[in-house]
mmCIF file of C-alpha atoms in Angstrom:
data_model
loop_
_atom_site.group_PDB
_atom_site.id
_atom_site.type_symbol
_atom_site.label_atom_id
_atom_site.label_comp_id
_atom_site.label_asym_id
_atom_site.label_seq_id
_atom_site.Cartn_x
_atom_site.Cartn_y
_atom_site.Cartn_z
ATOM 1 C CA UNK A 1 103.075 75.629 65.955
ATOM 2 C CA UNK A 2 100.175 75.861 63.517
ATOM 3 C CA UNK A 3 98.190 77.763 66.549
ATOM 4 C CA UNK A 4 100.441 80.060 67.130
ATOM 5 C CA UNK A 5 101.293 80.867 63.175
ATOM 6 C CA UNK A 6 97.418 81.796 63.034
ATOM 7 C CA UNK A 7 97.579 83.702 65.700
ATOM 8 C CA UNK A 8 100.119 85.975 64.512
ATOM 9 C CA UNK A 9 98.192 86.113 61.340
ATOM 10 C CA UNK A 10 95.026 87.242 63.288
ATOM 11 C CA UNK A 11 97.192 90.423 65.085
ATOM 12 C CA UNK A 12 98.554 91.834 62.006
ATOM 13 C CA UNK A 13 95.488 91.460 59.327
ATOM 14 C CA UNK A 14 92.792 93.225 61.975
ATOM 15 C CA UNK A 15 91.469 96.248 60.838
ATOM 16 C CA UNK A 16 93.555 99.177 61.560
ATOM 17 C CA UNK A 17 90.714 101.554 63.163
ATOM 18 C CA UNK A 18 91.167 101.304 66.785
ATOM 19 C CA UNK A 19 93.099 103.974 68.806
ATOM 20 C CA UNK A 20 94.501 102.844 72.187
ATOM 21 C CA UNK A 21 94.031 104.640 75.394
ATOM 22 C CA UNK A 22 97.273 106.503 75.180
ATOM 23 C CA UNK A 23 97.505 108.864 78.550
ATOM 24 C CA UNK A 24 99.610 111.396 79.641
ATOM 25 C CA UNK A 25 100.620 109.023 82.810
ATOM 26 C CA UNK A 26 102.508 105.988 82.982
ATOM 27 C CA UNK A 27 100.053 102.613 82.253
ATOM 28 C CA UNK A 28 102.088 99.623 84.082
ATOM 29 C CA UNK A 29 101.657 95.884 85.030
ATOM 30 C CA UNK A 30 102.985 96.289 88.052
ATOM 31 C CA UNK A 31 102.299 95.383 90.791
ATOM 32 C CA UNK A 32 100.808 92.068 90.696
ATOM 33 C CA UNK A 33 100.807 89.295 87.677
ATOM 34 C CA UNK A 34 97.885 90.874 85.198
ATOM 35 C CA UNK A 35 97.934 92.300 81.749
ATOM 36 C CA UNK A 36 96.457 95.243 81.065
ATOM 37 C CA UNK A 37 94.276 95.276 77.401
ATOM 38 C CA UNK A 38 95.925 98.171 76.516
ATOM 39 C CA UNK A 39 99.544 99.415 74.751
ATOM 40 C CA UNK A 40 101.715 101.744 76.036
ATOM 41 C CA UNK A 41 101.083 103.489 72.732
ATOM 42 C CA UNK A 42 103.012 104.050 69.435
ATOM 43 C CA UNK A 43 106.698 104.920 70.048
ATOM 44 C CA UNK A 44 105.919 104.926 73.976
ATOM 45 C CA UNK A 45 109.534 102.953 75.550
ATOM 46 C CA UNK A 46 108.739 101.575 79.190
ATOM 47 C CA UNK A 47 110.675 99.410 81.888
ATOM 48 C CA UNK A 48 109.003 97.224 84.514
ATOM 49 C CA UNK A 49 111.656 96.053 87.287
ATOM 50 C CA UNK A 50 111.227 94.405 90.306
ATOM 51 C CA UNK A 51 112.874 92.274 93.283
ATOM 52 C CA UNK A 52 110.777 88.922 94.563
ATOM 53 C CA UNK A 53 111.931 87.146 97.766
ATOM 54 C CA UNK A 54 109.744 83.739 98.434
ATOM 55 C CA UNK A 55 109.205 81.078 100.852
ATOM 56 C CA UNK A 56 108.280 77.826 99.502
ATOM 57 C CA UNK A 57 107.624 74.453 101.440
ATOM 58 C CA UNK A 58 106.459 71.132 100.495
ATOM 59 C CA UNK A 59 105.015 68.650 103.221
ATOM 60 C CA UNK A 60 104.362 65.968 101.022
ATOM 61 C CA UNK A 61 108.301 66.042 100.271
ATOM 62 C CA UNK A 62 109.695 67.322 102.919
ATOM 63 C CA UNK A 63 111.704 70.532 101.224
ATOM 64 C CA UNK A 64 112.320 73.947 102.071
ATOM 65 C CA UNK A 65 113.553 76.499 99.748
ATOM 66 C CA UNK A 66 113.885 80.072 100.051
ATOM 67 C CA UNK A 67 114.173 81.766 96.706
ATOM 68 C CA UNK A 68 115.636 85.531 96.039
ATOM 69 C CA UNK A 69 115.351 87.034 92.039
ATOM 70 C CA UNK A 70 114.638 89.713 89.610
ATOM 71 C CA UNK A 71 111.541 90.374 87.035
ATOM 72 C CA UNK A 72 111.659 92.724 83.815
ATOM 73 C CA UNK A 73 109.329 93.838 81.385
ATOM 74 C CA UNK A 74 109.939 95.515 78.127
ATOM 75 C CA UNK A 75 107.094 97.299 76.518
ATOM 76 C CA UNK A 76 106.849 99.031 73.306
ATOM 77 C CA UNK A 77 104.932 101.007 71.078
ATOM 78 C CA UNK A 78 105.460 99.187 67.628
ATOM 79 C CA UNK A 79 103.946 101.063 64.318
ATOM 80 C CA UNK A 80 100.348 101.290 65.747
ATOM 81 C CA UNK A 81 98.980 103.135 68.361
ATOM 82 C CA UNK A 82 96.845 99.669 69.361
ATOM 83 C CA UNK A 83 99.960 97.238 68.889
ATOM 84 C CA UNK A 84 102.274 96.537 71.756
ATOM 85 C CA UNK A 85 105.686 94.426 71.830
ATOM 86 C CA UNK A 86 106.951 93.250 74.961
ATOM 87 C CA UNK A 87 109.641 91.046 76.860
ATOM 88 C CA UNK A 88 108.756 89.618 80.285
ATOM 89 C CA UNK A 89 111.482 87.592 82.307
ATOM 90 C CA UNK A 90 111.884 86.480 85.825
ATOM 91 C CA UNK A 91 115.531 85.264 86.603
ATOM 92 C CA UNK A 92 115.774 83.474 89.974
ATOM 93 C CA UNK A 93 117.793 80.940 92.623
ATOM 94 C CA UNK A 94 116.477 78.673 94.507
ATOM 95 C CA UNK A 95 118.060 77.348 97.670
ATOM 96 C CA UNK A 96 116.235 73.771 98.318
ATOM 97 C CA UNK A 97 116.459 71.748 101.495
ATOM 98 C CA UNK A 98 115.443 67.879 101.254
ATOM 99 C CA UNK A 99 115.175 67.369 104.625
ATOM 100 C CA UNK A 100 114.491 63.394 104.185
ATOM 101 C CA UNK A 101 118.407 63.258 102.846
ATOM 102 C CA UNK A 102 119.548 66.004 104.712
ATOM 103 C CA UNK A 103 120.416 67.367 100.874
ATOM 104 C CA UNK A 104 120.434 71.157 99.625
ATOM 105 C CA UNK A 105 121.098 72.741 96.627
ATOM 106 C CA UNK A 106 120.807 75.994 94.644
ATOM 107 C CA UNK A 107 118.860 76.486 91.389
ATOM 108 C CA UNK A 108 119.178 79.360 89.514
ATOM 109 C CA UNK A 109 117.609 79.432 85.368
ATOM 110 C CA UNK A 110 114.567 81.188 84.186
ATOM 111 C CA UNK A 111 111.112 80.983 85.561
ATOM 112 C CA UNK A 112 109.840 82.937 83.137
ATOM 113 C CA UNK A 113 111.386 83.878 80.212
ATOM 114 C CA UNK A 114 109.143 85.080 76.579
ATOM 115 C CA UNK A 115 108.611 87.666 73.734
ATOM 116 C CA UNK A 116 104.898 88.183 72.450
ATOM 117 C CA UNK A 117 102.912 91.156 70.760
ATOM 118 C CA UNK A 118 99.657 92.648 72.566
ATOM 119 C CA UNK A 119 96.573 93.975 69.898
ATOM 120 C CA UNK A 120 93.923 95.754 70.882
ATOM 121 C CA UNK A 121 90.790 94.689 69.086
ATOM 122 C CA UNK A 122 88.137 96.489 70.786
ATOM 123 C CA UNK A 123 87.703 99.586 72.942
ATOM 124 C CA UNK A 124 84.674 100.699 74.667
ATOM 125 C CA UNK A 125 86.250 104.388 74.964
ATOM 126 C CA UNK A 126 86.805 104.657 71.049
ATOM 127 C CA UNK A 127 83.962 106.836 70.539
ATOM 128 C CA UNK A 128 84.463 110.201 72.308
ATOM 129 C CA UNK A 129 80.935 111.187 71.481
ATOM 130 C CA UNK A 130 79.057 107.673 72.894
ATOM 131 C CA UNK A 131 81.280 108.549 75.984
ATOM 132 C CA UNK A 132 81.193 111.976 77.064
ATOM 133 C CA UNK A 133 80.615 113.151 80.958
ATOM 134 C CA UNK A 134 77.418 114.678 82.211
ATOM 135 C CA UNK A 135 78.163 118.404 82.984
ATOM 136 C CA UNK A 136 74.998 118.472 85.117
ATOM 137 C CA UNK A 137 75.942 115.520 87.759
ATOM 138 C CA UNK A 138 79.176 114.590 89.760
ATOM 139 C CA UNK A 139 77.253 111.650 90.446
ATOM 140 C CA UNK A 140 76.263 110.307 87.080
ATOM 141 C CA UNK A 141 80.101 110.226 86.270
ATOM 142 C CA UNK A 142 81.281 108.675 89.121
ATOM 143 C CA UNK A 143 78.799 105.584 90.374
ATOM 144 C CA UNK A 144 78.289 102.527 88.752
ATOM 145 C CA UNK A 145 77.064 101.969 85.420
ATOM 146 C CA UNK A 146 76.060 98.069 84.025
ATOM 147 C CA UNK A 147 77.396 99.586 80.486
ATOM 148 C CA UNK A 148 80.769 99.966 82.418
ATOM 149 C CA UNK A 149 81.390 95.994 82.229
ATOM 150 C CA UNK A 150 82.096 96.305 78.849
ATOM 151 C CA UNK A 151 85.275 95.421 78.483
ATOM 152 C CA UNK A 152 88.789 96.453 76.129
ATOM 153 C CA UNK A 153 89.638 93.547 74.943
ATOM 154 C CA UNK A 154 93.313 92.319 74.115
ATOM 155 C CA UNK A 155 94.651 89.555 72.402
ATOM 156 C CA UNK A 156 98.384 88.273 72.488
ATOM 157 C CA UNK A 157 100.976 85.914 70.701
ATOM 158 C CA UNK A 158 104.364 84.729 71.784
ATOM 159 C CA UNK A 159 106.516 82.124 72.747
ATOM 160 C CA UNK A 160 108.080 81.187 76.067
ATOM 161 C CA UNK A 161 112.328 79.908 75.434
ATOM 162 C CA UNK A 162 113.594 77.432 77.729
ATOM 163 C CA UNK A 163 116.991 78.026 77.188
ATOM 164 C CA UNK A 164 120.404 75.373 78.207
ATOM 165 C CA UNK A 165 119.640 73.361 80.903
ATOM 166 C CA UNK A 166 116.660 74.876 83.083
ATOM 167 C CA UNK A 167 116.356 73.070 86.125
ATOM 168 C CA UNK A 168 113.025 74.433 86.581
ATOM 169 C CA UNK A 169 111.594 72.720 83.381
ATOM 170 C CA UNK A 170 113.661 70.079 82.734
ATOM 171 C CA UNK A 171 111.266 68.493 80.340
ATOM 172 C CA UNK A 172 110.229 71.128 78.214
ATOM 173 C CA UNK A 173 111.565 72.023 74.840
ATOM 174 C CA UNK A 174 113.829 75.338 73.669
ATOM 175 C CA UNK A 175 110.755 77.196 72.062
ATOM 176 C CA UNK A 176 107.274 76.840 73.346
ATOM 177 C CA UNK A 177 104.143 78.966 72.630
ATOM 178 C CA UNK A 178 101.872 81.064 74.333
ATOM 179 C CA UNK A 179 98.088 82.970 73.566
ATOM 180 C CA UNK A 180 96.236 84.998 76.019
ATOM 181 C CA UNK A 181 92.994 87.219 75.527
ATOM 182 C CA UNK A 182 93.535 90.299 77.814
ATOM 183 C CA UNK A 183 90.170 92.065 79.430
ATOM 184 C CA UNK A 184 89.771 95.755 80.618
ATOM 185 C CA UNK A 185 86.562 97.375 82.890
ATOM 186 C CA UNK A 186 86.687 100.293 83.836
ATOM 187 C CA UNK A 187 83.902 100.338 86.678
ATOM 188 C CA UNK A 188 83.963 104.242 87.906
ATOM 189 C CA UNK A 189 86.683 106.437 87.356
ATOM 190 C CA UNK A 190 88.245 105.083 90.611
ATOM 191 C CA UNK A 191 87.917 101.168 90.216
ATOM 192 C CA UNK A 192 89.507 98.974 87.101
ATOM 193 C CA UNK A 193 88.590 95.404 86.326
ATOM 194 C CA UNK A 194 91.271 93.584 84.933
ATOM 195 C CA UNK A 195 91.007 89.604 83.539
ATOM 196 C CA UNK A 196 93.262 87.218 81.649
ATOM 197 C CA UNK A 197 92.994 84.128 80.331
ATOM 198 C CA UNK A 198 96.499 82.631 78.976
ATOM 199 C CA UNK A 199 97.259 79.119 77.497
ATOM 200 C CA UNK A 200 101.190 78.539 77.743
ATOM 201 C CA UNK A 201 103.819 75.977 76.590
ATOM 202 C CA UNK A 202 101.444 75.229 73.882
ATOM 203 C CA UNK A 203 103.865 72.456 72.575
ATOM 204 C CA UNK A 204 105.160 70.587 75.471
ATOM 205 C CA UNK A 205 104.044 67.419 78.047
ATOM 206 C CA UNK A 206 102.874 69.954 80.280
ATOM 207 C CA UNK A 207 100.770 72.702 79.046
ATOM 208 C CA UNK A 208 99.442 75.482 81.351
ATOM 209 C CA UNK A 209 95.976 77.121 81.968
ATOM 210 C CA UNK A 210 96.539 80.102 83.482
ATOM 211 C CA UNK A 211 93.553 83.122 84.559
ATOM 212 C CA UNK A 212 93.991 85.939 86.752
ATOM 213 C CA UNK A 213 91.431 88.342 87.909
ATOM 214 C CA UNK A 214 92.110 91.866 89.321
ATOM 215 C CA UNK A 215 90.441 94.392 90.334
ATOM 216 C CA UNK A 216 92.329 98.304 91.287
ATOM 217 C CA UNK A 217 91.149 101.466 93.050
ATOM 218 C CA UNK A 218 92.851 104.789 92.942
ATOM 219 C CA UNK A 219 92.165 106.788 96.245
ATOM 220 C CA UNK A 220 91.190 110.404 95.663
ATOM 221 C CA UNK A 221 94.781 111.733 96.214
ATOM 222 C CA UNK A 222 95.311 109.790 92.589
ATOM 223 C CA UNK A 223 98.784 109.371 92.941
ATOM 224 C CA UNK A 224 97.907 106.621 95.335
ATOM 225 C CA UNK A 225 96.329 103.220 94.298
ATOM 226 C CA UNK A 226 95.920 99.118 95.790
ATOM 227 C CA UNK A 227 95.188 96.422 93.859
ATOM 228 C CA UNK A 228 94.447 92.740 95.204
ATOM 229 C CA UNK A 229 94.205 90.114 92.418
ATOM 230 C CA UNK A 230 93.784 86.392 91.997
ATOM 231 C CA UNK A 231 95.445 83.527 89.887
ATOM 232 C CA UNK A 232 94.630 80.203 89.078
ATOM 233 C CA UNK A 233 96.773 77.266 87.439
ATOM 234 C CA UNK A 234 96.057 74.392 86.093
ATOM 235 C CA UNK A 235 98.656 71.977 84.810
ATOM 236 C CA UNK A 236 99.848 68.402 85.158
ATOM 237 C CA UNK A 237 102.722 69.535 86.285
ATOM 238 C CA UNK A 238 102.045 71.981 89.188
ATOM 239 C CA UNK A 239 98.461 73.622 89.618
ATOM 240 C CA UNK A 240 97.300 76.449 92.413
ATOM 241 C CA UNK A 241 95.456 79.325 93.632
ATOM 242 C CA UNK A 242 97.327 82.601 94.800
ATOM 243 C CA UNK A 243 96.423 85.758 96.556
ATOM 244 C CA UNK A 244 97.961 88.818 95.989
ATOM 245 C CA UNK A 245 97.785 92.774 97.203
ATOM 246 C CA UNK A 246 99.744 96.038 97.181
ATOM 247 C CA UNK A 247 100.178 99.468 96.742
ATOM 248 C CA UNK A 248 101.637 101.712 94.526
ATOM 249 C CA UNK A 249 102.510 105.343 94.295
ATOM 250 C CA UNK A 250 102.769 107.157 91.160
ATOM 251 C CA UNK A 251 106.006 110.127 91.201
ATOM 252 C CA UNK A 252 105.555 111.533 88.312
ATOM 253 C CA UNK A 253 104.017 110.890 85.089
ATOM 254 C CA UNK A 254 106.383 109.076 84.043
ATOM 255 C CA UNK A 255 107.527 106.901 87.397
ATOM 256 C CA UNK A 256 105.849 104.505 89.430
ATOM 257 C CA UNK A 257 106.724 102.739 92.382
ATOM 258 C CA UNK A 258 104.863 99.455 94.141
ATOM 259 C CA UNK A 259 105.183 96.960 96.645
ATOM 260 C CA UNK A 260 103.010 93.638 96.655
ATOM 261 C CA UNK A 261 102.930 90.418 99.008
ATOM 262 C CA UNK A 262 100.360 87.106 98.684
ATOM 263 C CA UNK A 263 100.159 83.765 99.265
ATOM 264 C CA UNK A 264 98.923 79.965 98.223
ATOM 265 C CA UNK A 265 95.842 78.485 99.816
ATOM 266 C CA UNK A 266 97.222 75.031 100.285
ATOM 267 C CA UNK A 267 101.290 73.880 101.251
ATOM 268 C CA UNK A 268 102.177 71.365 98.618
ATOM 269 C CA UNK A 269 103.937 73.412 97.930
ATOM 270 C CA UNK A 270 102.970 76.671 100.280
ATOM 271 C CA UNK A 271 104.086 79.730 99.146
ATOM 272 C CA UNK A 272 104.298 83.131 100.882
ATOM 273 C CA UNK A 273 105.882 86.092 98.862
ATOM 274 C CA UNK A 274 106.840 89.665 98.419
ATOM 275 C CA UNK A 275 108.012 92.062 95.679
ATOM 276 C CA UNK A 276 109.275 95.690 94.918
ATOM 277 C CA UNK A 277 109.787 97.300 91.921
ATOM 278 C CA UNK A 278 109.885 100.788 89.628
ATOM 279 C CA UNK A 279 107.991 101.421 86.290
ATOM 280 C CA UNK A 280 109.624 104.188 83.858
ATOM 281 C CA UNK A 281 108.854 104.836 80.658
ATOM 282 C CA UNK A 282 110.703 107.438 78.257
ATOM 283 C CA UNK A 283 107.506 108.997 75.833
ATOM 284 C CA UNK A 284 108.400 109.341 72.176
ATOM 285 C CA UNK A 285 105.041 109.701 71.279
ATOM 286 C CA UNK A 286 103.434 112.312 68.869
ATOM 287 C CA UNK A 287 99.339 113.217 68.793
ATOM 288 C CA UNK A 288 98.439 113.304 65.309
ATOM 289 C CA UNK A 289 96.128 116.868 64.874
ATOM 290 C CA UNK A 290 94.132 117.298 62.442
ATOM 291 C CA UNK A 291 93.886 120.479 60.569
ATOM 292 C CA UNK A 292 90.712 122.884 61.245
ATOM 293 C CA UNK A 293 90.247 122.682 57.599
ATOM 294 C CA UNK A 294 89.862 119.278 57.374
ATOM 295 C CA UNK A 295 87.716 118.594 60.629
ATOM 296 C CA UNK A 296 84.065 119.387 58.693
ATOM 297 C CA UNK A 297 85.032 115.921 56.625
ATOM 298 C CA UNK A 298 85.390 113.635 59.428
ATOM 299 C CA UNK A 299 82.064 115.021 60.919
ATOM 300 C CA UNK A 300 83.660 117.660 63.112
ATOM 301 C CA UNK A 301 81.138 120.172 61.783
ATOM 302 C CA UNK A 302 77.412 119.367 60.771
ATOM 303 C CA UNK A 303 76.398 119.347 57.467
ATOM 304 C CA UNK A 304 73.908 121.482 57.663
ATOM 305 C CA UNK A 305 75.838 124.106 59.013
ATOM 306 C CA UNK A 306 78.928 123.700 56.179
ATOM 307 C CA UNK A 307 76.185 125.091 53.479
ATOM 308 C CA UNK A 308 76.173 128.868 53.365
ATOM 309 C CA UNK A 309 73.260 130.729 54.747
ATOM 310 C CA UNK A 310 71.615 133.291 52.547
ATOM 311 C CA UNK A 311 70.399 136.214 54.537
ATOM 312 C CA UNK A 312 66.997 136.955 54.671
ATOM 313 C CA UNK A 313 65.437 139.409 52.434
ATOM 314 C CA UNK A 314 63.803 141.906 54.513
ATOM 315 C CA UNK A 315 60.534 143.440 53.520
ATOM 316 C CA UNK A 316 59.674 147.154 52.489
ATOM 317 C CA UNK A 317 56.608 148.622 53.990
ATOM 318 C CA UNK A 318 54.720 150.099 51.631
ATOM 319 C CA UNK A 319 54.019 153.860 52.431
ATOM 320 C CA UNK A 320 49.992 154.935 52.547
ATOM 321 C CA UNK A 321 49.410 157.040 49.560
ATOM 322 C CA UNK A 322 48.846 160.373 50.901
ATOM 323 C CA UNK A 323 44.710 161.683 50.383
ATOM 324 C CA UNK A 324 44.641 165.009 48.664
ATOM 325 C CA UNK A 325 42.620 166.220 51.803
ATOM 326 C CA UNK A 326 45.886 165.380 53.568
ATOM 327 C CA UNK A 327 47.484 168.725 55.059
ATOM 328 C CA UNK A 328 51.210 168.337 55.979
ATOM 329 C CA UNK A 329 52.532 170.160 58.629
#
């Protein structure tokens, strides 16, 4: 509880100087598991829905379950342009053979179910200036530059509710907490490096280390792009390694659409999975301009050239005194 209290009071007392990537086209999770480091931007409203079908067996128990349900994410602008809300939920029913007692039954709660706030708290691409393209080289824009590891970086707060009686975490408690530092690399203008590093159900028996690493490439035709990411858990409770790829096709600016399978490396339990799902987001949000006036104080104009230039005197020539032997004509 104390954790988590802190760091809420980290997001909201960070210096308010960043500006997010906002973009004119949609920035989703989907597909795949990862965060991105950056918000969807002040007043930007977006929807992330999918459908999951899995097959999960357990040889050391002897079940098989096949397991049908829906995800949702909620993202949201809120006040800053580097401050992102956002609800993430994965309803889902579970029918579960044991074979050993010749026993089913269906499960259907939450798997994942929490509320949390995304900060941005450092951005590589802040500084138009430090960034700009070369004008003289296709090349030097597009290959791969060491400085291009630095990462955005992301931090995030929330709290995962178990709610009634979830037979998927029967021993946890209603509220639980969540932190997560969020990492962004843009490579070359084609491939994106994503990494996150999330510790969840803070506050229960079984707490959860959780990292995923992901890396994207748009194809030159940029409404295509495929992703294939990793994940790693680590709990007392259930721990594993999964393998994930897709595709996804971008509409409009505005619309996404993406399709994902993966896998487990090991069968206690294995797991083999697919989704598809739709990103849409309505944009509310407003570029603040600043007036031509007010540019040369922000450094939009050099001093030396806001001081007035006096114009240069220009010299008289001096006419030769004319000799009295001097005859005009």
């Amino acid at each position: 509880m104390a954790l988590f209290k802190r760091i809420i009071v980290f997001l909201f007392l960070m210096p308010l100087l960043l500006s997010a990537q906002y973009t004119d086209v949609i920035n989703s999770n989907r597909p795949g598991q990862s965060v991105s480091a950056y918000a969807v931007g002040k007043n930007v409203v977006q929807v992330e829905w999918g459908l999951l079908y899995e097959q999960r067996d357990h040889t050391d128990f002897n079940t098989v379950s096949n397991i049908i349900g829906s995800d949702l994410s909620l993202r949201y602008g809120l006040l800053l342009e580097n401050l992102e809300i956002n609800y993430e939920g994965t309803f889902i029913s579970q029918d579960i053979t044991f074979n050993n007692f010749d026993i089913s039954e269906r499960r259907t709660d939450f798997s994942r179910n929490r509320l949390g706030l995304k900060y941005l708290v450092y951005d590589p691409f802040k500084n138009p200036e430090a960034n700009k393209p070369n004008l003289y080289s296709w090349r030097a824009n597009h290959k791969f530059q060491f400085k291009n590891l630095l990462p955005a970086v992301s931090l995030y707060g929330g709290a995962t509710f178990n709610l009634g009686d979830n037979p998927f975490y029967v021993e946890d408690a209603t509220i639980s907490y969540r932190a997560m530092i969020a990492t962004q690399s843009r490579l070359t203008p084609r491939w994106v490096l994503i990494t996150n590093v999330a510790y969840d159900r803070i506050t229960t028996d079984f707490p959860e280390l959780n990292y995923i690493i992901s890396l994207s490439h748009a194809f030159r035709n940029p409404k295509w792009s495929v992703f294939a990411e990793h994940q790693g858990i680590d709990s007392d409770r259930y721990s594993d390694a999964l393998l994930r790829g897709g595709i996804a096709h971008l509409f409009s600016p505005s619309f996404q659409a993406d399709f994902s399978l993966g896998g487990s490396f090991k069968n206690t339990p294995s797991r083999y999975f697919f989704t598809a799902g739709l990103s849409y987001r309505l944009d509310f949000h407003k570029d603040t301009l600043v007036p031509i006036e007010d540019q040369d104080a922000i450094g939009k104009i050099k001093k030396g050239d806001m001081k007035k230039k006096k114009p240069k005197k220009v010299k008289k020539k001096k006419r030769k005194k004319k000799n009295k032997d001097d005859i005009d004509f």
